[in-house]
PDB file of C-alpha atoms in Angstrom:
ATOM      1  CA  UNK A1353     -35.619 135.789 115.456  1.00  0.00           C
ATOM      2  CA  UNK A1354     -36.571 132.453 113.404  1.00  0.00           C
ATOM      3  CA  UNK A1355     -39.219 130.469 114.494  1.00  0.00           C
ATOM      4  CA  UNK A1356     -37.331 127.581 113.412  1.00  0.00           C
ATOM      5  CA  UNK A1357     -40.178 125.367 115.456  1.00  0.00           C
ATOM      6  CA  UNK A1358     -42.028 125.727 111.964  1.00  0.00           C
ATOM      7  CA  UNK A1359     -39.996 123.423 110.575  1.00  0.00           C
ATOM      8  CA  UNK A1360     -41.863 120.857 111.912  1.00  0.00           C
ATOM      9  CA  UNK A1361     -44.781 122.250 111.251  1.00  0.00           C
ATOM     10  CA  UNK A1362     -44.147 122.913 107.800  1.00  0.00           C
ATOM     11  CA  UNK A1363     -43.407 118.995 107.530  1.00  0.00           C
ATOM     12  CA  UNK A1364     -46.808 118.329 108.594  1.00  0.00           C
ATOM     13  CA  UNK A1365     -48.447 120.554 106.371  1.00  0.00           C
ATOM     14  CA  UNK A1366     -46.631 119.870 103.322  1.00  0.00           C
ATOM     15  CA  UNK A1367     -46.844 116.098 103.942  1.00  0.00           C
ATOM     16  CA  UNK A1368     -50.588 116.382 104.146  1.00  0.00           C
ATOM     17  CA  UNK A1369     -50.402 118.777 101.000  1.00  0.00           C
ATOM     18  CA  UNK A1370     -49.675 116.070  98.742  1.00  0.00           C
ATOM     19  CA  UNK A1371     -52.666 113.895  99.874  1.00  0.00           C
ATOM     20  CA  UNK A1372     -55.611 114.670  97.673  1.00  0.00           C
ATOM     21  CA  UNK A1373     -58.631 114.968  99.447  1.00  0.00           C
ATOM     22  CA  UNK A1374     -56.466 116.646 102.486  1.00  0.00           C
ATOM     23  CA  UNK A1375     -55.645 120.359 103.343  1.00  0.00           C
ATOM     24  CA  UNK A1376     -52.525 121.867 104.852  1.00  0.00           C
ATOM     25  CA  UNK A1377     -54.729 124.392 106.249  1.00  0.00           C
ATOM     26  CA  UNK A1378     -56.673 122.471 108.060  1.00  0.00           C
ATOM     27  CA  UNK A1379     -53.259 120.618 109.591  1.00  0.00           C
ATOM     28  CA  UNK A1380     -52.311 124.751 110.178  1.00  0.00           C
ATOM     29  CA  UNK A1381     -56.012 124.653 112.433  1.00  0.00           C
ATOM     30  CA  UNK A1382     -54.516 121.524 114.309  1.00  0.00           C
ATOM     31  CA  UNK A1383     -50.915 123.320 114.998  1.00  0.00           C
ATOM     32  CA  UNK A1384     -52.948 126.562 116.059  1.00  0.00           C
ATOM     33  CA  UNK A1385     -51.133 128.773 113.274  1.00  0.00           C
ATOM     34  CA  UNK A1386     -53.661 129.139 110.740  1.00  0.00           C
ATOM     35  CA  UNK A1387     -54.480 132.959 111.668  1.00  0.00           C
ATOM     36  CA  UNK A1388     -50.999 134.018 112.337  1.00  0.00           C
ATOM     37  CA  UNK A1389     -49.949 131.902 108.884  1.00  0.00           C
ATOM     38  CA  UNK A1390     -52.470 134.232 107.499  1.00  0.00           C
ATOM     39  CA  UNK A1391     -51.407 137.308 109.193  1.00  0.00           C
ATOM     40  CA  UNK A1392     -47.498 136.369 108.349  1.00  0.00           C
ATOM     41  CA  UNK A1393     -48.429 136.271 104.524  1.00  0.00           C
ATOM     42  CA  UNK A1394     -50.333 139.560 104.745  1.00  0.00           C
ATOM     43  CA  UNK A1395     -47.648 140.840 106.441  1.00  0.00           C
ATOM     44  CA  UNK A1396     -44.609 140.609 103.647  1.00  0.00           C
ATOM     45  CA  UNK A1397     -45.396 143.768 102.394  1.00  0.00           C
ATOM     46  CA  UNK A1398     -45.506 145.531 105.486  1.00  0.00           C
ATOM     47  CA  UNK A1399     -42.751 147.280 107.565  1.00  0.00           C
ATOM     48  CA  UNK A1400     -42.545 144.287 109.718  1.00  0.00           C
ATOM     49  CA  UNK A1401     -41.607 142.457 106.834  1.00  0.00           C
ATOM     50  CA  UNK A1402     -38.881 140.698 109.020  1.00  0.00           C
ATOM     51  CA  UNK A1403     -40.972 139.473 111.819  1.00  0.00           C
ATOM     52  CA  UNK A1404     -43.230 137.864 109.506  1.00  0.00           C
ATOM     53  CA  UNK A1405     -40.657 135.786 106.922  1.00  0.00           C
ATOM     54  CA  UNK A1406     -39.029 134.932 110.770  1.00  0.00           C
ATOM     55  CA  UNK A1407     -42.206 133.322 111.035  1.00  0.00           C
ATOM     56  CA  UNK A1408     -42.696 132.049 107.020  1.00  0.00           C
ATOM     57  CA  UNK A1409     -39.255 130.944 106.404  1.00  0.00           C
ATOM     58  CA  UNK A1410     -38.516 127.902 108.592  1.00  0.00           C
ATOM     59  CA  UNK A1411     -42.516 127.038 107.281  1.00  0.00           C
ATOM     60  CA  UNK A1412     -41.972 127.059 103.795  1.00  0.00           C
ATOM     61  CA  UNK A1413     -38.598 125.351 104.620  1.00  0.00           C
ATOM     62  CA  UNK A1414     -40.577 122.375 106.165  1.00  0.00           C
ATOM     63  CA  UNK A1415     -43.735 122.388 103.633  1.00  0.00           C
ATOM     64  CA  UNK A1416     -40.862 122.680 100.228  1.00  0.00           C
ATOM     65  CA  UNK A1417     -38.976 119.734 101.838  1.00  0.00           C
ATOM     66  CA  UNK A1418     -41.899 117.531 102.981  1.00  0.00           C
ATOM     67  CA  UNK A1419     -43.762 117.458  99.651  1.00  0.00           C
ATOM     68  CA  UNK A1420     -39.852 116.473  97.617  1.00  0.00           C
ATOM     69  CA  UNK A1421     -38.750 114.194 100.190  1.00  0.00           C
ATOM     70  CA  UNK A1422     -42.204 112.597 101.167  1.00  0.00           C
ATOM     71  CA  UNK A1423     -44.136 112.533  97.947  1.00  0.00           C
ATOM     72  CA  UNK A1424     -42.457 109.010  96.928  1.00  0.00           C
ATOM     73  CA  UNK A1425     -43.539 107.065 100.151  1.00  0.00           C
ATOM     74  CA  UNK A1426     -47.185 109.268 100.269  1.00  0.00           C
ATOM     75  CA  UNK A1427     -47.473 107.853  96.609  1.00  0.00           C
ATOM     76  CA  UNK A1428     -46.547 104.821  97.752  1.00  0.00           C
ATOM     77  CA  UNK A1429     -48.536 104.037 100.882  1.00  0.00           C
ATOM     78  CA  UNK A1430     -52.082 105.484  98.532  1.00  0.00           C
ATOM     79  CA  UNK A1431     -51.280 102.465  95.918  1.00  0.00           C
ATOM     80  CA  UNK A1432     -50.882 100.234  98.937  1.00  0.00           C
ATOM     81  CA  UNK A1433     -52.361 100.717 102.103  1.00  0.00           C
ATOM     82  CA  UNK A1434     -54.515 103.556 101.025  1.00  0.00           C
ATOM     83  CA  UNK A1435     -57.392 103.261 103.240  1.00  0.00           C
ATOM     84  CA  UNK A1436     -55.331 103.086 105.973  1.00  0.00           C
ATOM     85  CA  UNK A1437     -53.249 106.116 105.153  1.00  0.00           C
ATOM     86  CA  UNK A1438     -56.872 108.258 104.629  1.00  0.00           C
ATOM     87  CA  UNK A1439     -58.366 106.881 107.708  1.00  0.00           C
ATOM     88  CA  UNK A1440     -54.742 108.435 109.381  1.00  0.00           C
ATOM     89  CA  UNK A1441     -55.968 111.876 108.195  1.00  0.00           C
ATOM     90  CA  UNK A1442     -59.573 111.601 108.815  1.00  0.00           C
ATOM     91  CA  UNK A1443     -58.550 111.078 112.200  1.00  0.00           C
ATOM     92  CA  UNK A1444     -56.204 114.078 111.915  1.00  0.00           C
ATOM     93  CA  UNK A1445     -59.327 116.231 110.415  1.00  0.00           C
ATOM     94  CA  UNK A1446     -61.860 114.888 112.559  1.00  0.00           C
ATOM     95  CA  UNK A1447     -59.544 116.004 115.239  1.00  0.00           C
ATOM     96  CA  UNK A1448     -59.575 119.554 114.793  1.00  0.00           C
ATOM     97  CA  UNK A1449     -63.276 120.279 114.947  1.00  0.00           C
ATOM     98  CA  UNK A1450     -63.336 120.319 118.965  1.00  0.00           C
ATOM     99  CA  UNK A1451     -60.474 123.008 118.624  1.00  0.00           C
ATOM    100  CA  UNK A1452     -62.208 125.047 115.926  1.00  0.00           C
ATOM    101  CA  UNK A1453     -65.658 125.108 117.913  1.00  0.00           C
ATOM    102  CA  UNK A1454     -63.636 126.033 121.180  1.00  0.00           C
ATOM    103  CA  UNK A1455     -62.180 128.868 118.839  1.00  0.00           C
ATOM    104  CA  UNK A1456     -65.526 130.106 117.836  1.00  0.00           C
ATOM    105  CA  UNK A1457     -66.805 129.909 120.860  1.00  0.00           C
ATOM    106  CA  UNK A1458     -70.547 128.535 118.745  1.00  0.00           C
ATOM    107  CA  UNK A1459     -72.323 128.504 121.594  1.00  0.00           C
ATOM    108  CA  UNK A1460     -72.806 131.980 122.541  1.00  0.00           C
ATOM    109  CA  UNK A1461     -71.812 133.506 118.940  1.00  0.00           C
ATOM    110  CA  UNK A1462     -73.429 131.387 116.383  1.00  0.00           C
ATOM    111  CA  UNK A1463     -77.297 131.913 115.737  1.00  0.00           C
ATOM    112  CA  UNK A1464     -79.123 130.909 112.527  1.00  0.00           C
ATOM    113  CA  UNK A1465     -76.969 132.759 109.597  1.00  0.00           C
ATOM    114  CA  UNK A1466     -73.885 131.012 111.196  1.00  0.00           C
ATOM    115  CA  UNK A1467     -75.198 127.584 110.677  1.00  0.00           C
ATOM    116  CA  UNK A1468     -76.469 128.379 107.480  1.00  0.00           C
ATOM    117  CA  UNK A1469     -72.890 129.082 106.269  1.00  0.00           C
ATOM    118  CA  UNK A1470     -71.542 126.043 107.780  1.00  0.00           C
ATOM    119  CA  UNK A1471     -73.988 123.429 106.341  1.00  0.00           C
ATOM    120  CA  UNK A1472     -73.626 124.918 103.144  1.00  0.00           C
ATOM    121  CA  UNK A1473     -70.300 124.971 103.175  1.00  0.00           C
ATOM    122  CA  UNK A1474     -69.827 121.387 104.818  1.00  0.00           C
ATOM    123  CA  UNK A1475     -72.092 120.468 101.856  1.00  0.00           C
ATOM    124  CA  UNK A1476     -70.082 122.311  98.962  1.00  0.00           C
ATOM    125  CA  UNK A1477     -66.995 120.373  99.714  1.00  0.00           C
ATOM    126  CA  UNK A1478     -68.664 117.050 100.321  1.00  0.00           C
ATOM    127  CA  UNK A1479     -70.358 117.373  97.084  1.00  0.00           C
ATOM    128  CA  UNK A1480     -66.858 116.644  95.905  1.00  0.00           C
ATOM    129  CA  UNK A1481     -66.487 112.922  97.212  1.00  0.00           C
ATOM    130  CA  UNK A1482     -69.355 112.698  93.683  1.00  0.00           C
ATOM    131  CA  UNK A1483     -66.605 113.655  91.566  1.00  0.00           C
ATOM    132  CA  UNK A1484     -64.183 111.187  89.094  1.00  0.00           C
ATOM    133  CA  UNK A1485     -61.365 110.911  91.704  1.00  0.00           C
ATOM    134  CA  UNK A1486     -59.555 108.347  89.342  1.00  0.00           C
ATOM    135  CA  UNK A1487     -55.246 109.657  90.073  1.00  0.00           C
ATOM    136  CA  UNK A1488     -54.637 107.535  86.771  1.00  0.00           C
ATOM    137  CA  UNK A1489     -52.994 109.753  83.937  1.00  0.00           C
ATOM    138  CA  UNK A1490     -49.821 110.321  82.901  1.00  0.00           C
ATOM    139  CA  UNK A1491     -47.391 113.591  83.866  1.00  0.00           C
ATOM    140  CA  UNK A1492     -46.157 116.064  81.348  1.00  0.00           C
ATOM    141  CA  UNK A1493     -42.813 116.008  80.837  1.00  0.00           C
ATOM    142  CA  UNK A1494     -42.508 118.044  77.635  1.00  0.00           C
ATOM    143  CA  UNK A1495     -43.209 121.933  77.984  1.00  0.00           C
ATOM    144  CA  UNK A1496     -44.347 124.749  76.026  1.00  0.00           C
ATOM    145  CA  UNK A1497     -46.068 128.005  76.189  1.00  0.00           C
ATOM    146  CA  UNK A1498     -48.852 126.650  76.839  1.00  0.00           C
ATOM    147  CA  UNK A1499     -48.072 124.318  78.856  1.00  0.00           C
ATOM    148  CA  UNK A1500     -46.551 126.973  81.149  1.00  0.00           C
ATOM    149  CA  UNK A1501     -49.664 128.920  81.676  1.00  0.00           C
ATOM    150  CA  UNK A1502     -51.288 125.644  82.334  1.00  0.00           C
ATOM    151  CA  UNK A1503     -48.903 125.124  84.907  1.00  0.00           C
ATOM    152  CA  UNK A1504     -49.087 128.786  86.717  1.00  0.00           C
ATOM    153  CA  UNK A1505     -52.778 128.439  86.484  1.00  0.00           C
ATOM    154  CA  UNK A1506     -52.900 125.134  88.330  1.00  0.00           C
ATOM    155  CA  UNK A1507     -50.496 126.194  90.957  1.00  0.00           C
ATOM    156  CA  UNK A1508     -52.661 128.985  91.758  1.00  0.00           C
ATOM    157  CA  UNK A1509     -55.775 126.945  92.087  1.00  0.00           C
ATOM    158  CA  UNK A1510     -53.614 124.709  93.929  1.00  0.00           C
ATOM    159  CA  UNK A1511     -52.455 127.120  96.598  1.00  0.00           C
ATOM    160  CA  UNK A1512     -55.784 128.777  96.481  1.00  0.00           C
ATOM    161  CA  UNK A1513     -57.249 125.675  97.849  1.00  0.00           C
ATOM    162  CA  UNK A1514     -54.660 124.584 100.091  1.00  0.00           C
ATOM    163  CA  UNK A1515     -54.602 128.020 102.068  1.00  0.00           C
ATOM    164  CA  UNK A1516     -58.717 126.590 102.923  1.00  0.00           C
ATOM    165  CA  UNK A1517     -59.095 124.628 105.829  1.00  0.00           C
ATOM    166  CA  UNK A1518     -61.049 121.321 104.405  1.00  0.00           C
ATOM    167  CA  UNK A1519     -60.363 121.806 101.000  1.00  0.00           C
ATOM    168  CA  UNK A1520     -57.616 120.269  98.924  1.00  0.00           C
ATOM    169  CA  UNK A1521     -55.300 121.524  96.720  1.00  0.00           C
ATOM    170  CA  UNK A1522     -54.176 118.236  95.017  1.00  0.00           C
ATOM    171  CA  UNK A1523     -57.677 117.352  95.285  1.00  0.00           C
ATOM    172  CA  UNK A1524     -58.266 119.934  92.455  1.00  0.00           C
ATOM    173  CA  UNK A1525     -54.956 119.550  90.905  1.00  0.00           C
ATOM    174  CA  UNK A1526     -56.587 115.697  90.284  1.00  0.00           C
ATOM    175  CA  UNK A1527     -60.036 116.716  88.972  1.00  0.00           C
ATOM    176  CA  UNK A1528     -58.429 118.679  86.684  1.00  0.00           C
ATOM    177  CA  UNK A1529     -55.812 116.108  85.644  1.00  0.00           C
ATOM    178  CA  UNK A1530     -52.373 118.259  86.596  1.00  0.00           C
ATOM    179  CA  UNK A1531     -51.685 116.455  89.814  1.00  0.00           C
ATOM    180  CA  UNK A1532     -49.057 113.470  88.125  1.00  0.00           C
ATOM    181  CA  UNK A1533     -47.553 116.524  87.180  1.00  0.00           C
ATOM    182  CA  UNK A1534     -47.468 118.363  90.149  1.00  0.00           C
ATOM    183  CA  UNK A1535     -46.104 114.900  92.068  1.00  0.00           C
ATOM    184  CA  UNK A1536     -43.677 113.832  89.522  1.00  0.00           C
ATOM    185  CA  UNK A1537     -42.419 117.466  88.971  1.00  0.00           C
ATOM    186  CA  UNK A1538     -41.436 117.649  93.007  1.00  0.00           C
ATOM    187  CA  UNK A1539     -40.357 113.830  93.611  1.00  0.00           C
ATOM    188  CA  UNK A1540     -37.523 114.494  90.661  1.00  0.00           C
ATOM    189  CA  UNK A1541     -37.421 118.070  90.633  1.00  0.00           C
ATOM    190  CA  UNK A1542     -38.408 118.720  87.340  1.00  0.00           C
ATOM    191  CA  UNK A1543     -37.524 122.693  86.972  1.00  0.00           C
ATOM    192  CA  UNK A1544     -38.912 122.941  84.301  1.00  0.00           C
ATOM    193  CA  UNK A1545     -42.285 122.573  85.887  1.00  0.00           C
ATOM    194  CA  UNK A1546     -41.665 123.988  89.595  1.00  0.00           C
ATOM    195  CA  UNK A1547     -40.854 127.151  88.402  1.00  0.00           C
ATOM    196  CA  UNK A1548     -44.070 128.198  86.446  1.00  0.00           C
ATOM    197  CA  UNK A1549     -46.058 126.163  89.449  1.00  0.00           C
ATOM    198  CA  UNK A1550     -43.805 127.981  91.962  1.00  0.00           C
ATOM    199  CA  UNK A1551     -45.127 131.712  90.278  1.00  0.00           C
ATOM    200  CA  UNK A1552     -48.507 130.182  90.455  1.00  0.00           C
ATOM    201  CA  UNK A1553     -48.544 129.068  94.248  1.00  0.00           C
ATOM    202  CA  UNK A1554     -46.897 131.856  95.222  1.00  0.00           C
ATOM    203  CA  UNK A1555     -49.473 134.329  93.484  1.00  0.00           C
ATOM    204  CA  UNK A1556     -52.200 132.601  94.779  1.00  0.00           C
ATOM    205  CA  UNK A1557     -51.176 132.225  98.618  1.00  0.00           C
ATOM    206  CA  UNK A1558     -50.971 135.862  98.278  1.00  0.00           C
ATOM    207  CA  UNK A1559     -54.254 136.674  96.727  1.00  0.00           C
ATOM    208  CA  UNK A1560     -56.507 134.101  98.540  1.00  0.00           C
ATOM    209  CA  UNK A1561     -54.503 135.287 102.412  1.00  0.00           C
ATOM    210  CA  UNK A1562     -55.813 138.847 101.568  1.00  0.00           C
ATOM    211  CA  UNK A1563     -59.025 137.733 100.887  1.00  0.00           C
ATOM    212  CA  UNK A1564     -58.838 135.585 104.215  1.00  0.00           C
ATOM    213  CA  UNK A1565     -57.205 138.417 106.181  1.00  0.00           C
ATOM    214  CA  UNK A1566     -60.054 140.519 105.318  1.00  0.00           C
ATOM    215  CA  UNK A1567     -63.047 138.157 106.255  1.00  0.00           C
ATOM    216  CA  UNK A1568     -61.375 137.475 109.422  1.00  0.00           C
ATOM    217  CA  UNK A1569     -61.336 141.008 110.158  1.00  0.00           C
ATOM    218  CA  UNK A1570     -64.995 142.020 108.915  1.00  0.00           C
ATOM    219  CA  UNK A1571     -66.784 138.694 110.124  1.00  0.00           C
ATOM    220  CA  UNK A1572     -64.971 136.727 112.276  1.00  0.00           C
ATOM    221  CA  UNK A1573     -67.272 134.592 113.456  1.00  0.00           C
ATOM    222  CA  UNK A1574     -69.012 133.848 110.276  1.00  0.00           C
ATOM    223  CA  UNK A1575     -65.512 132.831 108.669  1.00  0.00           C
ATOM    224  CA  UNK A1576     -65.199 130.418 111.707  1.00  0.00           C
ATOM    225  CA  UNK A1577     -68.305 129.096 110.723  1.00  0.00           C
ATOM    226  CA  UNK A1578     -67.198 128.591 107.127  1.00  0.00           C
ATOM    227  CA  UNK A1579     -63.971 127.138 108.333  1.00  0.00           C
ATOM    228  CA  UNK A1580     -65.807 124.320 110.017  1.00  0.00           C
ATOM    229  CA  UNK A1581     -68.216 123.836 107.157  1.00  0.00           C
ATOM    230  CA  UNK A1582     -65.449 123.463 104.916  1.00  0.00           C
ATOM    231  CA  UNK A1583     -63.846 120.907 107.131  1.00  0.00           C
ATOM    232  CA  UNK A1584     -66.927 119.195 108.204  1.00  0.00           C
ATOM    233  CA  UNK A1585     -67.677 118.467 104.940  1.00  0.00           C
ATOM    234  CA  UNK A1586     -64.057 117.281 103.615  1.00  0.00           C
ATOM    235  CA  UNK A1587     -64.729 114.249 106.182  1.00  0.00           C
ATOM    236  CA  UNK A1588     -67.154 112.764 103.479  1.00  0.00           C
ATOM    237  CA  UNK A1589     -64.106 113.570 101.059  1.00  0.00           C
ATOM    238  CA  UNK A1590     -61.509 112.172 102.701  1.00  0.00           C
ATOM    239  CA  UNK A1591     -63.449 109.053 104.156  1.00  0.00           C
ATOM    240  CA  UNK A1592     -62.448 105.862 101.834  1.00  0.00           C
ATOM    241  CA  UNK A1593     -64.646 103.270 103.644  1.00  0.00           C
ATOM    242  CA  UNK A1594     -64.046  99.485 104.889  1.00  0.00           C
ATOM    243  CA  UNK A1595     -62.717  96.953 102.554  1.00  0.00           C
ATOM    244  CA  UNK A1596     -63.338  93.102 102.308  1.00  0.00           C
ATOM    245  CA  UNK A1597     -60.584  92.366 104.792  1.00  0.00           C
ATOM    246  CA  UNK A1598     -61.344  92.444 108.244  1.00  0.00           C
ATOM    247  CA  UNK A1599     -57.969  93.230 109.120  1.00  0.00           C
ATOM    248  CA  UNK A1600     -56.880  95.906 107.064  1.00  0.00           C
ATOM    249  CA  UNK A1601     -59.997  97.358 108.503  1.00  0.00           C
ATOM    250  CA  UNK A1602     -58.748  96.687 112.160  1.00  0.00           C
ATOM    251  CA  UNK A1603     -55.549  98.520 110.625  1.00  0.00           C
ATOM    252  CA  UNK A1604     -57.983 101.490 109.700  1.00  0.00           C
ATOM    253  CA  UNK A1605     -59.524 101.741 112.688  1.00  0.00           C
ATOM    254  CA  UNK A1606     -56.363 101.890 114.345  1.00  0.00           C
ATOM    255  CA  UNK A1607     -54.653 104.442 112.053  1.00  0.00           C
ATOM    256  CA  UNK A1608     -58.156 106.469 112.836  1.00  0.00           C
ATOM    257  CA  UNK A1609     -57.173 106.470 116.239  1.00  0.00           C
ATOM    258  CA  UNK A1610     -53.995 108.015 116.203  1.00  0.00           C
ATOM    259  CA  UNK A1611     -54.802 110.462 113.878  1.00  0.00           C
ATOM    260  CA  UNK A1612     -57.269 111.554 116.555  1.00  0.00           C
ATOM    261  CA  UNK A1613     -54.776 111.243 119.096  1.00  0.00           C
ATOM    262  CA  UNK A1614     -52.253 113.041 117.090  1.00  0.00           C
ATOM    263  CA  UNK A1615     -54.577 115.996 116.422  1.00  0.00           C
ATOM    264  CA  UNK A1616     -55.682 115.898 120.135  1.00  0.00           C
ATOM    265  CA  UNK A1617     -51.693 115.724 121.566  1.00  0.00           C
ATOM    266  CA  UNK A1618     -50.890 118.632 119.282  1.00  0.00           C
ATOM    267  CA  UNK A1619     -54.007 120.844 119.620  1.00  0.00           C
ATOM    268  CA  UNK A1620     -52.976 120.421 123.896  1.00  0.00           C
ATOM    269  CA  UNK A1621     -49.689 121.982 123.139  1.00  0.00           C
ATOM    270  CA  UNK A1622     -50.071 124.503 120.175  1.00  0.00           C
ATOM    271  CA  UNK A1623     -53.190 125.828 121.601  1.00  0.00           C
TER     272      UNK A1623
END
């Protein structure tokens, strides 16, 4: 039967998708999915190929129309409020951690190798608030050869990414100057474009959920502890800071707030 529950689900995920700096997998940690989403991609090729696009289906549903309908108004609330809209998510992120420790259960299965991997990774993806974030550039709109590889490639990376709690795939798609692309090719749904970065994402979710499916299997605790490393660390990312106005940082504060009390509400009932 068809989890169509995911649809939700997939609108949060693909909504955050679009924000660079923010992960879909870590909203997947918040919903309490992210090993099952896993699992469900793994499980395609399998005999219980039905159970698991019951489960992928209404998901991709949400995520595909989330990220067309939603990347016009994201767009438009980071040129215009978008402190406020990052301190939303950093509340969102910030609220997962209590969820992920109580997963991992740290304090009887963590010793010193654990916490190695998490600072490490907490400090990989932090290192990344050092790099040129500037969204400024201008999207391809005329296609070649080329141009399609560069396309698959990027969607690969993309999805790659985005299948990582705490790290961003538009956050890539920015450094390496694709993302007007990526936005502009799903706000008007530029063909064109979606196909070749379809192929890409596609590929990649595949690839990166084995590798996933296997660490989770071999070292399951250590993967926990990369998980919140990883989303540790995209707090520095994702953290924009206070601005001049006192009152857009009262706004912040509150935005901060509900994020945390929307991660906290939803980790209650999906956990």
């Amino acid at each position: 039967m068809i989890e169509w529950r995911n649809l939700y689900r997939g609108l949060m995920m693909g909504a955050s998708d679009i924000v660079p700096g923010v992960s879909g997998g870590t909203i997947a940690v918040v919903l309490g999915i992210y090993e099952r989403f896993i699992e469900a991609i793994n499980g395609v090729f399998t005999k219980e190929w039905k159970k698991h696009l019951a489960f992928l289906i209404p998901l991709g549903i949400g995520i595909v129309f989330a990220m067309w309908s939603l990347a016009g108004i994201i767009n438009w609330a980071l040129n215009h409020y978008p402190n406020q809209l990052m301190f939303l998510f950093l509340g969102l992120i910030a609220g997962v951690i209590p969820f992920l420790a109580k997963k991992s259960n740290y304090q009887e299965t963590f010793g010193a190798t654990h916490f190695i991997i998490l600072i490490l990774a907490a400090l990989f993806v932090g290192s990344m608030v050092f790099v040129n974030q500037d969204p400024a550039g201008e999207a391809i709109t005329e296609f070649g050869p080329s141009i399609y590889i560069m396309l698959f490639l990027s969607g690969w990376l993309a999805s790659s990414a985005m299948i990582l709690p705490g790290v961003s795939g538009s956050f890539l798609l920015l450094l390496i100057g694709m993302y007007p692309t990526f936005s502009n090719a799903i706000h008007n749904l530029v063909i064109e474009a979606l196909i070749p970065l379809g192929l890409g994402i596609g590929l990649g979710l595949i690839v990166m959920s084995k590798v996933l499916r296997y660490l989770f299997h071999r070292f399951y605790y250590q993967t926990y502890a990369l998980i919140i490393g990883l989303v540790v660390g995209s707090l520095v990312v994702v953290f924009p800071g206070f601005e001049s106005d006192m009152v857009l940082n009262v706004f912040s504060i509150i935005f901060l707030i509900i994020g945390l009390l929307i991660a906290y509400g939803l980790g209650k009932v999906e956990h």
